[in-house]
JSON list of N, CA and C in Angstrom, two decimals:
[
{"chain": "A", "resi": 265, "resn": "MET", "atom": "N", "xyz": [-2.66, 1.43, 29.56]},
{"chain": "A", "resi": 265, "resn": "MET", "atom": "CA", "xyz": [-3.55, 1.98, 28.57]},
{"chain": "A", "resi": 265, "resn": "MET", "atom": "C", "xyz": [-3.70, 1.03, 27.39]},
{"chain": "A", "resi": 266, "resn": "PHE", "atom": "N", "xyz": [-2.61, 0.35, 27.02]},
{"chain": "A", "resi": 266, "resn": "PHE", "atom": "CA", "xyz": [-2.67, -0.58, 25.90]},
{"chain": "A", "resi": 266, "resn": "PHE", "atom": "C", "xyz": [-3.66, -1.70, 26.17]},
{"chain": "A", "resi": 267, "resn": "GLU", "atom": "N", "xyz": [-3.65, -2.23, 27.37]},
{"chain": "A", "resi": 267, "resn": "GLU", "atom": "CA", "xyz": [-4.58, -3.32, 27.72]},
{"chain": "A", "resi": 267, "resn": "GLU", "atom": "C", "xyz": [-6.04, -2.83, 27.69]},
{"chain": "A", "resi": 268, "resn": "LEU", "atom": "N", "xyz": [-6.27, -1.60, 28.11]},
{"chain": "A", "resi": 268, "resn": "LEU", "atom": "CA", "xyz": [-7.62, -1.05, 28.01]},
{"chain": "A", "resi": 268, "resn": "LEU", "atom": "C", "xyz": [-8.06, -0.92, 26.56]},
{"chain": "A", "resi": 269, "resn": "ALA", "atom": "N", "xyz": [-7.16, -0.45, 25.71]},
{"chain": "A", "resi": 269, "resn": "ALA", "atom": "CA", "xyz": [-7.48, -0.31, 24.29]},
{"chain": "A", "resi": 269, "resn": "ALA", "atom": "C", "xyz": [-7.78, -1.67, 23.67]},
{"chain": "A", "resi": 270, "resn": "LEU", "atom": "N", "xyz": [-7.08, -2.71, 24.08]},
{"chain": "A", "resi": 270, "resn": "LEU", "atom": "CA", "xyz": [-7.36, -4.05, 23.57]},
{"chain": "A", "resi": 270, "resn": "LEU", "atom": "C", "xyz": [-8.72, -4.57, 24.04]},
{"chain": "A", "resi": 271, "resn": "SER", "atom": "N", "xyz": [-9.06, -4.29, 25.26]},
{"chain": "A", "resi": 271, "resn": "SER", "atom": "CA", "xyz": [-10.31, -4.81, 25.79]},
{"chain": "A", "resi": 271, "resn": "SER", "atom": "C", "xyz": [-11.52, -4.04, 25.32]},
{"chain": "A", "resi": 272, "resn": "GLN", "atom": "N", "xyz": [-11.35, -2.74, 25.02]},
{"chain": "A", "resi": 272, "resn": "GLN", "atom": "CA", "xyz": [-12.47, -1.89, 24.57]},
{"chain": "A", "resi": 272, "resn": "GLN", "atom": "C", "xyz": [-11.97, -0.91, 23.51]},
{"chain": "A", "resi": 273, "resn": "PRO", "atom": "N", "xyz": [-11.62, -1.40, 22.31]},
{"chain": "A", "resi": 273, "resn": "PRO", "atom": "CA", "xyz": [-11.02, -0.51, 21.32]},
{"chain": "A", "resi": 273, "resn": "PRO", "atom": "C", "xyz": [-11.90, 0.68, 20.94]},
{"chain": "A", "resi": 274, "resn": "ALA", "atom": "N", "xyz": [-13.21, 0.50, 20.87]},
{"chain": "A", "resi": 274, "resn": "ALA", "atom": "CA", "xyz": [-14.09, 1.60, 20.46]},
{"chain": "A", "resi": 274, "resn": "ALA", "atom": "C", "xyz": [-14.06, 2.76, 21.45]},
{"chain": "A", "resi": 275, "resn": "ALA", "atom": "N", "xyz": [-13.68, 2.51, 22.67]},
{"chain": "A", "resi": 275, "resn": "ALA", "atom": "CA", "xyz": [-13.64, 3.56, 23.69]},
{"chain": "A", "resi": 275, "resn": "ALA", "atom": "C", "xyz": [-12.32, 4.32, 23.68]},
{"chain": "A", "resi": 276, "resn": "PHE", "atom": "N", "xyz": [-11.27, 3.77, 23.04]},
{"chain": "A", "resi": 276, "resn": "PHE", "atom": "CA", "xyz": [-9.94, 4.37, 23.17]},
{"chain": "A", "resi": 276, "resn": "PHE", "atom": "C", "xyz": [-9.22, 4.69, 21.87]},
{"chain": "A", "resi": 277, "resn": "VAL", "atom": "N", "xyz": [-9.58, 4.03, 20.76]},
{"chain": "A", "resi": 277, "resn": "VAL", "atom": "CA", "xyz": [-8.85, 4.25, 19.50]},
{"chain": "A", "resi": 277, "resn": "VAL", "atom": "C", "xyz": [-9.81, 4.41, 18.33]},
{"chain": "A", "resi": 278, "resn": "ASP", "atom": "N", "xyz": [-9.31, 5.01, 17.24]},
{"chain": "A", "resi": 278, "resn": "ASP", "atom": "CA", "xyz": [-10.11, 5.17, 16.02]},
{"chain": "A", "resi": 278, "resn": "ASP", "atom": "C", "xyz": [-9.77, 4.13, 14.96]},
{"chain": "A", "resi": 279, "resn": "ALA", "atom": "N", "xyz": [-8.57, 3.54, 15.07]},
{"chain": "A", "resi": 279, "resn": "ALA", "atom": "CA", "xyz": [-8.14, 2.55, 14.08]},
{"chain": "A", "resi": 279, "resn": "ALA", "atom": "C", "xyz": [-7.32, 1.46, 14.75]},
{"chain": "A", "resi": 280, "resn": "VAL", "atom": "N", "xyz": [-7.37, 0.26, 14.15]},
{"chain": "A", "resi": 280, "resn": "VAL", "atom": "CA", "xyz": [-6.63, -0.89, 14.66]},
{"chain": "A", "resi": 280, "resn": "VAL", "atom": "C", "xyz": [-5.93, -1.55, 13.48]},
{"chain": "A", "resi": 281, "resn": "LEU", "atom": "N", "xyz": [-4.61, -1.69, 13.55]},
{"chain": "A", "resi": 281, "resn": "LEU", "atom": "CA", "xyz": [-3.82, -2.38, 12.53]},
{"chain": "A", "resi": 281, "resn": "LEU", "atom": "C", "xyz": [-3.42, -3.74, 13.08]},
{"chain": "A", "resi": 282, "resn": "VAL", "atom": "N", "xyz": [-3.77, -4.80, 12.34]},
{"chain": "A", "resi": 282, "resn": "VAL", "atom": "CA", "xyz": [-3.56, -6.16, 12.84]},
{"chain": "A", "resi": 282, "resn": "VAL", "atom": "C", "xyz": [-2.79, -6.98, 11.81]},
{"chain": "A", "resi": 283, "resn": "ALA", "atom": "N", "xyz": [-1.78, -7.71, 12.25]},
{"chain": "A", "resi": 283, "resn": "ALA", "atom": "CA", "xyz": [-1.09, -8.68, 11.39]},
{"chain": "A", "resi": 283, "resn": "ALA", "atom": "C", "xyz": [-1.95, -9.93, 11.33]},
{"chain": "A", "resi": 284, "resn": "GLU", "atom": "N", "xyz": [-2.18, -10.43, 10.13]},
{"chain": "A", "resi": 284, "resn": "GLU", "atom": "CA", "xyz": [-3.05, -11.60, 10.00]},
{"chain": "A", "resi": 284, "resn": "GLU", "atom": "C", "xyz": [-2.30, -12.88, 9.70]},
{"chain": "A", "resi": 285, "resn": "GLY", "atom": "N", "xyz": [-1.00, -12.81, 9.48]},
{"chain": "A", "resi": 285, "resn": "GLY", "atom": "CA", "xyz": [-0.22, -14.00, 9.16]},
{"chain": "A", "resi": 285, "resn": "GLY", "atom": "C", "xyz": [-0.08, -14.94, 10.32]},
{"chain": "A", "resi": 286, "resn": "ALA", "atom": "N", "xyz": [0.11, -16.20, 10.00]},
{"chain": "A", "resi": 286, "resn": "ALA", "atom": "CA", "xyz": [0.26, -17.21, 11.04]},
{"chain": "A", "resi": 286, "resn": "ALA", "atom": "C", "xyz": [1.71, -17.38, 11.49]},
{"chain": "A", "resi": 287, "resn": "GLY", "atom": "N", "xyz": [2.65, -16.77, 10.78]},
{"chain": "A", "resi": 287, "resn": "GLY", "atom": "CA", "xyz": [4.06, -16.93, 11.13]},
{"chain": "A", "resi": 287, "resn": "GLY", "atom": "C", "xyz": [4.45, -16.09, 12.33]},
{"chain": "A", "resi": 288, "resn": "GLY", "atom": "N", "xyz": [5.36, -16.59, 13.12]},
{"chain": "A", "resi": 288, "resn": "GLY", "atom": "CA", "xyz": [5.87, -15.83, 14.25]},
{"chain": "A", "resi": 288, "resn": "GLY", "atom": "C", "xyz": [4.95, -15.86, 15.45]},
{"chain": "A", "resi": 289, "resn": "TRP", "atom": "N", "xyz": [5.28, -15.01, 16.39]},
{"chain": "A", "resi": 289, "resn": "TRP", "atom": "CA", "xyz": [4.55, -14.92, 17.64]},
{"chain": "A", "resi": 289, "resn": "TRP", "atom": "C", "xyz": [3.19, -14.28, 17.43]},
{"chain": "A", "resi": 290, "resn": "ILE", "atom": "N", "xyz": [2.14, -14.85, 17.98]},
{"chain": "A", "resi": 290, "resn": "ILE", "atom": "CA", "xyz": [0.79, -14.29, 17.90]},
{"chain": "A", "resi": 290, "resn": "ILE", "atom": "C", "xyz": [0.52, -13.54, 19.19]},
{"chain": "A", "resi": 291, "resn": "GLY", "atom": "N", "xyz": [0.37, -12.23, 19.08]},
{"chain": "A", "resi": 291, "resn": "GLY", "atom": "CA", "xyz": [0.08, -11.40, 20.24]},
{"chain": "A", "resi": 291, "resn": "GLY", "atom": "C", "xyz": [-1.40, -11.35, 20.52]},
{"chain": "A", "resi": 292, "resn": "SER", "atom": "N", "xyz": [-1.78, -10.68, 21.59]},
{"chain": "A", "resi": 292, "resn": "SER", "atom": "CA", "xyz": [-3.18, -10.62, 21.97]},
{"chain": "A", "resi": 292, "resn": "SER", "atom": "C", "xyz": [-4.02, -9.87, 20.94]},
{"chain": "A", "resi": 293, "resn": "LEU", "atom": "N", "xyz": [-3.44, -8.88, 20.27]},
{"chain": "A", "resi": 293, "resn": "LEU", "atom": "CA", "xyz": [-4.18, -8.15, 19.23]},
{"chain": "A", "resi": 293, "resn": "LEU", "atom": "C", "xyz": [-4.49, -9.06, 18.05]},
{"chain": "A", "resi": 294, "resn": "GLU", "atom": "N", "xyz": [-3.49, -9.80, 17.58]},
{"chain": "A", "resi": 294, "resn": "GLU", "atom": "CA", "xyz": [-3.69, -10.70, 16.46]},
{"chain": "A", "resi": 294, "resn": "GLU", "atom": "C", "xyz": [-4.66, -11.82, 16.81]},
{"chain": "A", "resi": 295, "resn": "ALA", "atom": "N", "xyz": [-4.51, -12.37, 18.00]},
{"chain": "A", "resi": 295, "resn": "ALA", "atom": "CA", "xyz": [-5.37, -13.47, 18.41]},
{"chain": "A", "resi": 295, "resn": "ALA", "atom": "C", "xyz": [-6.84, -13.06, 18.44]},
{"chain": "A", "resi": 296, "resn": "ARG", "atom": "N", "xyz": [-7.10, -11.82, 18.84]},
{"chain": "A", "resi": 296, "resn": "ARG", "atom": "CA", "xyz": [-8.49, -11.37, 18.93]},
{"chain": "A", "resi": 296, "resn": "ARG", "atom": "C", "xyz": [-9.08, -10.92, 17.61]},
{"chain": "A", "resi": 297, "resn": "TYR", "atom": "N", "xyz": [-8.28, -10.23, 16.77]},
{"chain": "A", "resi": 297, "resn": "TYR", "atom": "CA", "xyz": [-8.86, -9.49, 15.66]},
{"chain": "A", "resi": 297, "resn": "TYR", "atom": "C", "xyz": [-8.33, -9.83, 14.28]},
{"chain": "A", "resi": 298, "resn": "ARG", "atom": "N", "xyz": [-7.57, -10.89, 14.12]},
{"chain": "A", "resi": 298, "resn": "ARG", "atom": "CA", "xyz": [-7.04, -11.15, 12.79]},
{"chain": "A", "resi": 298, "resn": "ARG", "atom": "C", "xyz": [-8.09, -11.74, 11.84]},
{"chain": "A", "resi": 299, "resn": "ARG", "atom": "N", "xyz": [-9.15, -12.29, 12.35]},
{"chain": "A", "resi": 299, "resn": "ARG", "atom": "CA", "xyz": [-10.18, -12.88, 11.49]},
{"chain": "A", "resi": 299, "resn": "ARG", "atom": "C", "xyz": [-11.42, -12.01, 11.34]},
{"chain": "A", "resi": 300, "resn": "ARG", "atom": "N", "xyz": [-11.69, -11.18, 12.31]},
{"chain": "A", "resi": 300, "resn": "ARG", "atom": "CA", "xyz": [-12.84, -10.26, 12.20]},
{"chain": "A", "resi": 300, "resn": "ARG", "atom": "C", "xyz": [-12.55, -9.01, 13.04]},
{"chain": "A", "resi": 301, "resn": "PRO", "atom": "N", "xyz": [-13.19, -7.90, 12.67]},
{"chain": "A", "resi": 301, "resn": "PRO", "atom": "CA", "xyz": [-12.88, -6.64, 13.35]},
{"chain": "A", "resi": 301, "resn": "PRO", "atom": "C", "xyz": [-13.42, -6.58, 14.77]},
{"chain": "A", "resi": 302, "resn": "PRO", "atom": "N", "xyz": [-12.85, -5.69, 15.56]},
{"chain": "A", "resi": 302, "resn": "PRO", "atom": "CA", "xyz": [-13.42, -5.44, 16.88]},
{"chain": "A", "resi": 302, "resn": "PRO", "atom": "C", "xyz": [-14.85, -4.91, 16.73]},
{"chain": "A", "resi": 303, "resn": "ARG", "atom": "N", "xyz": [-15.67, -5.09, 17.72]},
{"chain": "A", "resi": 303, "resn": "ARG", "atom": "CA", "xyz": [-17.04, -4.59, 17.69]},
{"chain": "A", "resi": 303, "resn": "ARG", "atom": "C", "xyz": [-17.02, -3.07, 17.48]},
{"chain": "A", "resi": 304, "resn": "GLY", "atom": "N", "xyz": [-17.81, -2.60, 16.50]},
{"chain": "A", "resi": 304, "resn": "GLY", "atom": "CA", "xyz": [-17.88, -1.18, 16.20]},
{"chain": "A", "resi": 304, "resn": "GLY", "atom": "C", "xyz": [-16.86, -0.71, 15.18]},
{"chain": "A", "resi": 305, "resn": "PHE", "atom": "N", "xyz": [-16.09, -1.65, 14.59]},
{"chain": "A", "resi": 305, "resn": "PHE", "atom": "CA", "xyz": [-15.08, -1.31, 13.60]},
{"chain": "A", "resi": 305, "resn": "PHE", "atom": "C", "xyz": [-15.38, -2.04, 12.30]},
{"chain": "A", "resi": 306, "resn": "GLY", "atom": "N", "xyz": [-14.90, -1.48, 11.19]},
{"chain": "A", "resi": 306, "resn": "GLY", "atom": "CA", "xyz": [-15.03, -2.11, 9.89]},
{"chain": "A", "resi": 306, "resn": "GLY", "atom": "C", "xyz": [-13.69, -2.16, 9.19]},
{"chain": "A", "resi": 307, "resn": "LEU", "atom": "N", "xyz": [-13.55, -3.12, 8.29]},
{"chain": "A", "resi": 307, "resn": "LEU", "atom": "CA", "xyz": [-12.31, -3.26, 7.52]},
{"chain": "A", "resi": 307, "resn": "LEU", "atom": "C", "xyz": [-12.25, -2.15, 6.49]},
{"chain": "A", "resi": 308, "resn": "VAL", "atom": "N", "xyz": [-11.16, -1.38, 6.48]},
{"chain": "A", "resi": 308, "resn": "VAL", "atom": "CA", "xyz": [-11.01, -0.29, 5.51]},
{"chain": "A", "resi": 308, "resn": "VAL", "atom": "C", "xyz": [-9.87, -0.54, 4.53]},
{"chain": "A", "resi": 309, "resn": "ALA", "atom": "N", "xyz": [-8.88, -1.33, 4.90]},
{"chain": "A", "resi": 309, "resn": "ALA", "atom": "CA", "xyz": [-7.76, -1.57, 4.00]},
{"chain": "A", "resi": 309, "resn": "ALA", "atom": "C", "xyz": [-7.07, -2.89, 4.33]},
{"chain": "A", "resi": 310, "resn": "PRO", "atom": "N", "xyz": [-7.21, -3.89, 3.47]},
{"chain": "A", "resi": 310, "resn": "PRO", "atom": "CA", "xyz": [-6.42, -5.11, 3.65]},
{"chain": "A", "resi": 310, "resn": "PRO", "atom": "C", "xyz": [-5.17, -5.06, 2.80]},
{"chain": "A", "resi": 311, "resn": "TRP", "atom": "N", "xyz": [-4.04, -5.47, 3.34]},
{"chain": "A", "resi": 311, "resn": "TRP", "atom": "CA", "xyz": [-2.79, -5.65, 2.62]},
{"chain": "A", "resi": 311, "resn": "TRP", "atom": "C", "xyz": [-2.35, -7.08, 2.86]},
{"chain": "A", "resi": 312, "resn": "PRO", "atom": "N", "xyz": [-1.48, -7.60, 2.02]},
{"chain": "A", "resi": 312, "resn": "PRO", "atom": "CA", "xyz": [-0.99, -8.95, 2.30]},
{"chain": "A", "resi": 312, "resn": "PRO", "atom": "C", "xyz": [-0.37, -9.02, 3.70]},
{"chain": "A", "resi": 313, "resn": "GLY", "atom": "N", "xyz": [-0.98, -9.81, 4.55]},
{"chain": "A", "resi": 313, "resn": "GLY", "atom": "CA", "xyz": [-0.47, -10.00, 5.90]},
{"chain": "A", "resi": 313, "resn": "GLY", "atom": "C", "xyz": [-0.97, -8.99, 6.92]},
{"chain": "A", "resi": 314, "resn": "TRP", "atom": "N", "xyz": [-1.75, -8.00, 6.50]},
{"chain": "A", "resi": 314, "resn": "TRP", "atom": "CA", "xyz": [-2.21, -6.96, 7.41]},
{"chain": "A", "resi": 314, "resn": "TRP", "atom": "C", "xyz": [-3.67, -6.60, 7.15]},
{"chain": "A", "resi": 315, "resn": "ARG", "atom": "N", "xyz": [-4.33, -6.11, 8.18]},
{"chain": "A", "resi": 315, "resn": "ARG", "atom": "CA", "xyz": [-5.70, -5.57, 8.06]},
{"chain": "A", "resi": 315, "resn": "ARG", "atom": "C", "xyz": [-5.78, -4.29, 8.86]},
{"chain": "A", "resi": 316, "resn": "LEU", "atom": "N", "xyz": [-6.42, -3.29, 8.27]},
{"chain": "A", "resi": 316, "resn": "LEU", "atom": "CA", "xyz": [-6.65, -2.03, 8.97]},
{"chain": "A", "resi": 316, "resn": "LEU", "atom": "C", "xyz": [-8.14, -1.88, 9.20]},
{"chain": "A", "resi": 317, "resn": "TYR", "atom": "N", "xyz": [-8.52, -1.80, 10.45]},
{"chain": "A", "resi": 317, "resn": "TYR", "atom": "CA", "xyz": [-9.91, -1.59, 10.84]},
{"chain": "A", "resi": 317, "resn": "TYR", "atom": "C", "xyz": [-10.07, -0.16, 11.34]},
{"chain": "A", "resi": 318, "resn": "GLN", "atom": "N", "xyz": [-11.20, 0.46, 11.00]},
{"chain": "A", "resi": 318, "resn": "GLN", "atom": "CA", "xyz": [-11.49, 1.81, 11.47]},
{"chain": "A", "resi": 318, "resn": "GLN", "atom": "C", "xyz": [-12.84, 1.83, 12.15]},
{"chain": "A", "resi": 319, "resn": "ARG", "atom": "N", "xyz": [-12.94, 2.71, 13.16]},
{"chain": "A", "resi": 319, "resn": "ARG", "atom": "CA", "xyz": [-14.20, 2.81, 13.89]},
{"chain": "A", "resi": 319, "resn": "ARG", "atom": "C", "xyz": [-15.31, 3.27, 12.95]},
{"chain": "A", "resi": 320, "resn": "LEU", "atom": "N", "xyz": [-16.46, 2.61, 13.04]},
{"chain": "A", "resi": 320, "resn": "LEU", "atom": "CA", "xyz": [-17.61, 2.97, 12.22]},
{"chain": "A", "resi": 320, "resn": "LEU", "atom": "C", "xyz": [-18.28, 4.22, 12.78]},
{"chain": "A", "resi": 321, "resn": "PRO", "atom": "N", "xyz": [-18.87, 5.04, 11.90]},
{"chain": "A", "resi": 321, "resn": "PRO", "atom": "CA", "xyz": [-19.54, 6.27, 12.39]},
{"chain": "A", "resi": 321, "resn": "PRO", "atom": "C", "xyz": [-20.78, 5.95, 13.20]}
]
């Protein structure tokens, strides 16, 4: 289910929390979405080192 959510987040989740830092291991979520949101999502809350994207209405 996790892999499906990564490939099509708008079909499976309402929000995506992504680490944006370059330190440490970069997972598939960070690699795809640390610079821009998944299609159909918008940035709702940035924190140092993190981004929260939420599905657009």
